[in-house]
Amino acid sequence: MVILVIATSIKTLLVDPSRCTGCRTCEMACSLYHEGKCSPVLSRMRIIKYEALGKSYPAICSQCSKPQCLSACDKGAIKQNEKTGAMNIDEALCTGCRSCLTVCPQIGFHPQKKVAFKCDLCGGDPQCARFCTTGAITFSGVDEFLMTRRRAIADRAVLAV
Amino acid sequence: MVDGWTGKRLRIDLSRGTTSVEEIGESYRKKWLGGRGFNSELLYREVGPDVDPLGPENLLIFGVGPLTGTFAPSSGRTTVTARSPLGGGFGDSNMGGHWGPELKFAGYDQLVISGKASKPVYLWIDDDHIEIRDASQIWGKLVLEADAMIKEELGSQEIHTALIGPAGENTVRYACIMSDVYRAAARSGMGAVMGSKNLKAIAVRGTNPVNIARPEEFYQISASIRERLRQDLMAQMLYDQGTWLLTMPANYELGWFCWHNFQKGNHPDAKKLSGEAHRDNFLSHREGCFACPISCGRFSKIKEGKYAGEITGGPEYETLTAVGPRIGLLDMDKVVHNNKLVNELGLDSCSCGGAIAWAMECWEKGLLTKEDTGGLVLEWGDQELITRLIEMIAHREGFGDLLAEGSSRAAEIMDRGRDYSISVKGHDMSQDDPRGLGFAFGIGFVTGRRGGDHLQGLPCLELTGAFYPGLVEKILGSKEAEAPLSPVKKPEMERYQEDLKAVGDSLTQCTFTHSWSFAVQPEDMALLLSAATGLEFSAKELFEIGSRIVHLERAYWNRLLVGRLEDKSPKRFTQEPMPDGPNKGTVFPEAELIPRYYEVRGWDKKTGFPLPEVLKGLGLEDVAAELEPYRAEYQKKIEETEAEATNPA
């Protein structure tokens, strides 16, 4: 059994959908950074759009503490990166059986390479969060993220005259 | 493999029910860039002077460019082009949203629709699967419902639609095309052309990548521009208040807030429509077009009153003023509701407001009576009347049928109130008054490619340029040109901005990144384009391409025998001094500035036609040759008109 990095001690990608403008800059940053091409299909995260409501939702791998993708992979292709805590897919070991993406929809399937691919936190500097100007996607510690949101609620109660 | 572009043009002939794909070669791509450039070239070549704008021979062209659907900031725009049923000449309209990038991902730089379907249809473009589908169930539906029905029928929410509402179906001459429900290709009647072809919608889904020649370099350039936009005050303000931020300076500082059809440039209560008031009381959330870090888009919710509970995309400044103060309204809930109404019906808010304002002013001056209006009383600001008129226009009912022709034609049909149609070349002005907004804008209003409109050059050098120390002086050699109401260097300013905007519309990159915010400079655009395509472009070459596009669009009008005589401002701006406000007494100095603009452009002062050597210098030898007989004919037209003026029969 792989010993997982404890999620609260490291930074991870966190999402606040209410701040998402649906611009999909993140999809472009992701696909260009990893694949050298601009394509939503090649992005490791996607924006789900509700156009009639003007709302959007960033769908991103949360690098779970008990990752089902890891359990589903019997080829040993999914491993945790000790530095970032991200579950990474070893393309050389992946057979393209798609077991992982049947248990979790945050994993993609590369249309040309025919292997699974997923968010690797860009080695510790996730580009989606880097270019998200509104704070819909942030890269931070879970507690820091929660305290920021708690403080926003508290501000309304305490600072409002 | 092509980098940047897809190199493909998709043609769909609705009369025959056939589709074909053509290659767009490298020399053509370098000459015309993409988007607006591709579209204008095709329109000039294939839609001649004899084509009826609402006939099957007119083309409806959608174009995207080499940067569309990439990481380049604000690169998701689309140009829609056709001969305009409103002005009768060149027509195009530019829309944001996510539809254009989806067309690119499906594999096409350009979609060209010809002919006319025998019954209502919609198009389904799913990569290389192209289908013309029955739209009989969707015909007649409002935009929101039609979008939902198409997604339901095709079994996917991951589809982007461009569609028309009832106004387009009824060929209201200023019907728009709505994409992603709330984004409009609004101006010059592109929705009427779509309706005339019995085409309700175009649904697109694409899975192909956009290839980038030098991905790492492209990434770094985009990243540094994005960082600059993040630090940019103008971009931050657009995010904070959207284009609503214009209300306060337009009304209280500059005096170009369009009140009662431009009769005045300010109103003491304009603050009711301020950006802050919208943000604090009506803003539900902000929306971004594809890959845009600015996200000026608004989504509004009405919390109180008759329309409580309504939600809608927008409005932005032009719409809020068109269906607001231009027709006598200052209440935000009414304005937001009217925005929802025109969007759902598929009407261009500017021309719709322009037509209603024309009728209201005619009523005020006693030129229209109940006999003309079918019993309607046309008082300024009567919300019940206004919502009823908007519905009547979209369905061409009663008096609405007249207003559906646009203010200019309506004045001709009724043979009265011509001076109250605030339009140029039959195309209603957006809510921008050159007597306060500025004189470079004024030049664009008079000479613009689709008639009266602020988006010919969007010369923000005289609106926001002063926020960028040294910028105006660097570009034009004069700091004085920063002042909106200074005539200094205004023809040069308008030329610079027109050529640049033609480039932006062709790449495609939103004008707000390089004019309004000036965070993106022409050199940046050249770097982005070079890294994306692997071909080398300099800023100078881009300006040459932009100028080529502007000149071809001008030649389109010239071929219709439209030139200097028709480059005419509404009399209100040249003969009625602004009655009060900070710019009291100002008129637009048309007689001084238009000849100077011709000179700066290298256009013949007598005809307003570009000189042959100018066209040749831009690689338009064939156009120069083709225009010669038209030039001679137009000269005759001028002589006759002038003879008539001196010796009235």
Tab-separated table of C-alpha atoms in Angstrom, chain B residues 338-492:
chain	number	residue	atom	x	y	z
B	338	ASN	CA	-35.893	45.455	-22.179
B	339	ASN	CA	-32.416	44.061	-22.782
B	340	LYS	CA	-33.748	40.590	-22.030
B	341	LEU	CA	-36.668	41.164	-24.363
B	342	VAL	CA	-34.630	42.294	-27.388
B	343	ASN	CA	-32.127	39.476	-26.864
B	344	GLU	CA	-34.819	36.812	-26.604
B	345	LEU	CA	-36.537	38.108	-29.735
B	346	GLY	CA	-33.220	38.487	-31.574
B	347	LEU	CA	-33.162	42.237	-32.189
B	348	ASP	CA	-30.168	44.568	-32.352
B	349	SER	CA	-30.805	46.821	-29.362
B	350	CYS	CA	-29.152	49.876	-30.968
B	351	SER	CA	-31.230	49.909	-34.133
B	352	CYS	CA	-34.357	48.879	-32.222
B	353	GLY	CA	-33.852	51.794	-29.834
B	354	GLY	CA	-33.025	53.996	-32.813
B	355	ALA	CA	-36.270	53.110	-34.603
B	356	ILE	CA	-38.409	53.650	-31.505
B	357	ALA	CA	-36.587	56.914	-30.743
B	358	TRP	CA	-37.234	58.112	-34.294
B	359	ALA	CA	-40.949	57.414	-33.898
B	360	MET	CA	-41.086	59.077	-30.484
B	361	GLU	CA	-39.359	62.198	-31.696
B	362	CYS	CA	-41.634	62.361	-34.740
B	363	TRP	CA	-44.570	62.085	-32.348
B	364	GLU	CA	-43.139	64.819	-30.144
B	365	LYS	CA	-42.758	67.109	-33.173
B	366	GLY	CA	-46.253	66.282	-34.395
B	367	LEU	CA	-45.042	64.403	-37.495
B	368	LEU	CA	-46.733	61.141	-36.536
B	369	THR	CA	-50.304	60.835	-35.278
B	370	LYS	CA	-52.565	58.073	-34.016
B	371	GLU	CA	-53.614	57.503	-37.618
B	372	ASP	CA	-50.059	56.505	-38.459
B	373	THR	CA	-49.445	54.425	-35.355
B	374	GLY	CA	-52.674	52.437	-35.282
B	375	GLY	CA	-53.848	54.300	-32.209
B	376	LEU	CA	-50.615	54.097	-30.207
B	377	VAL	CA	-49.508	57.155	-28.245
B	378	LEU	CA	-45.724	57.455	-28.497
B	379	GLU	CA	-44.632	59.202	-25.315
B	380	TRP	CA	-40.988	59.100	-24.267
B	381	GLY	CA	-40.287	56.617	-21.489
B	382	ASP	CA	-43.662	54.837	-21.539
B	383	GLN	CA	-42.429	51.371	-20.555
B	384	GLU	CA	-45.671	49.576	-21.344
B	385	LEU	CA	-45.668	51.056	-24.831
B	386	ILE	CA	-41.971	50.301	-25.332
B	387	THR	CA	-42.263	46.603	-24.465
B	388	ARG	CA	-45.305	46.352	-26.700
B	389	LEU	CA	-43.479	48.074	-29.580
B	390	ILE	CA	-40.484	45.748	-29.226
B	391	GLU	CA	-42.791	42.725	-29.570
B	392	MET	CA	-44.627	44.326	-32.498
B	393	ILE	CA	-41.341	45.038	-34.279
B	394	ALA	CA	-40.058	41.470	-33.860
B	395	HIS	CA	-43.330	40.066	-35.218
B	396	ARG	CA	-43.828	42.859	-37.778
B	397	GLU	CA	-47.280	43.606	-36.390
B	398	GLY	CA	-49.106	46.842	-37.173
B	399	PHE	CA	-46.934	49.918	-36.634
B	400	GLY	CA	-44.078	47.567	-35.674
B	401	ASP	CA	-43.888	46.503	-39.311
B	402	LEU	CA	-42.820	50.023	-40.268
B	403	LEU	CA	-40.255	50.259	-37.465
B	404	ALA	CA	-38.897	46.826	-38.448
B	405	GLU	CA	-37.591	48.526	-41.603
B	406	GLY	CA	-35.231	50.644	-39.498
B	407	SER	CA	-35.493	54.366	-38.777
B	408	SER	CA	-33.969	55.465	-42.079
B	409	ARG	CA	-36.286	53.449	-44.331
B	410	ALA	CA	-39.255	54.264	-42.089
B	411	ALA	CA	-38.584	57.975	-42.619
B	412	GLU	CA	-38.407	57.396	-46.391
B	413	ILE	CA	-41.613	55.347	-46.430
B	414	MET	CA	-43.498	57.954	-44.389
B	415	ASP	CA	-41.716	60.774	-46.213
B	416	ARG	CA	-41.134	62.660	-42.970
B	417	GLY	CA	-38.836	62.930	-39.982
B	418	ARG	CA	-35.637	62.171	-41.939
B	419	ASP	CA	-33.587	64.336	-39.592
B	420	TYR	CA	-34.735	62.293	-36.602
B	421	SER	CA	-33.360	59.070	-38.011
B	422	ILE	CA	-29.990	59.353	-36.304
B	423	SER	CA	-28.217	57.119	-38.753
B	424	VAL	CA	-25.487	57.065	-41.372
B	425	LYS	CA	-25.961	55.146	-44.633
B	426	GLY	CA	-29.221	53.781	-43.238
B	427	HIS	CA	-27.478	52.231	-40.232
B	428	ASP	CA	-28.614	53.624	-36.883
B	429	MET	CA	-26.008	55.241	-34.690
B	430	SER	CA	-25.043	53.474	-31.530
B	431	GLN	CA	-25.638	55.689	-28.470
B	432	ASP	CA	-22.450	57.675	-28.965
B	433	ASP	CA	-22.483	61.388	-29.619
B	434	PRO	CA	-19.421	62.853	-31.347
B	435	ARG	CA	-20.200	66.223	-29.743
B	436	GLY	CA	-18.851	64.794	-26.481
B	437	LEU	CA	-17.324	61.390	-27.067
B	438	GLY	CA	-14.786	62.771	-29.485
B	439	PHE	CA	-13.977	63.775	-33.028
B	440	ALA	CA	-12.026	60.674	-34.054
B	441	PHE	CA	-15.139	58.695	-33.157
B	442	GLY	CA	-17.104	61.194	-35.241
B	443	ILE	CA	-14.982	60.463	-38.314
B	444	GLY	CA	-15.653	56.762	-37.854
B	445	PHE	CA	-19.389	57.362	-37.555
B	446	VAL	CA	-19.451	59.169	-40.893
B	447	THR	CA	-17.096	56.966	-42.904
B	448	GLY	CA	-17.549	53.572	-41.193
B	449	ARG	CA	-17.789	50.324	-43.107
B	450	ARG	CA	-21.321	49.520	-41.967
B	451	GLY	CA	-22.611	53.052	-41.400
B	452	GLY	CA	-23.126	54.872	-38.110
B	453	ASP	CA	-21.426	52.953	-35.362
B	454	HIS	CA	-18.659	53.344	-32.780
B	455	LEU	CA	-16.886	50.144	-33.790
B	456	GLN	CA	-15.302	51.339	-37.016
B	457	GLY	CA	-12.108	52.163	-35.144
B	458	LEU	CA	-13.211	52.408	-31.526
B	459	PRO	CA	-10.600	55.173	-31.200
B	460	CYS	CA	-10.175	54.939	-27.428
B	461	LEU	CA	-6.935	56.887	-27.694
B	462	GLU	CA	-9.219	59.902	-27.175
B	463	LEU	CA	-11.295	58.197	-24.459
B	464	THR	CA	-8.872	56.244	-22.269
B	465	GLY	CA	-5.558	57.104	-23.972
B	466	ALA	CA	-4.744	59.728	-21.333
B	467	PHE	CA	-4.549	56.968	-18.714
B	468	TYR	CA	-1.425	55.705	-20.498
B	469	PRO	CA	1.194	58.418	-20.050
B	470	GLY	CA	2.958	59.257	-23.272
B	471	LEU	CA	1.013	56.779	-25.416
B	472	VAL	CA	-0.975	59.204	-27.571
B	473	GLU	CA	2.064	61.390	-28.080
B	474	LYS	CA	4.185	58.388	-29.048
B	475	ILE	CA	1.693	57.214	-31.629
B	476	LEU	CA	0.514	60.557	-33.042
B	477	GLY	CA	3.223	63.017	-32.088
B	478	SER	CA	0.748	65.194	-30.203
B	479	LYS	CA	-0.418	65.149	-26.618
B	480	GLU	CA	-3.255	67.484	-27.505
B	481	ALA	CA	-4.896	64.651	-29.459
B	482	GLU	CA	-5.777	63.050	-26.112
B	483	ALA	CA	-8.571	65.597	-25.709
B	484	PRO	CA	-11.790	64.211	-27.224
B	485	LEU	CA	-12.960	67.542	-28.622
B	486	SER	CA	-9.643	68.609	-30.084
B	487	PRO	CA	-9.471	68.249	-33.884
B	488	VAL	CA	-5.696	67.818	-33.714
B	489	LYS	CA	-4.486	64.590	-35.365
B	490	LYS	CA	-7.966	63.074	-35.257
B	491	PRO	CA	-7.933	61.779	-38.857
B	492	GLU	CA	-4.561	60.160	-38.129
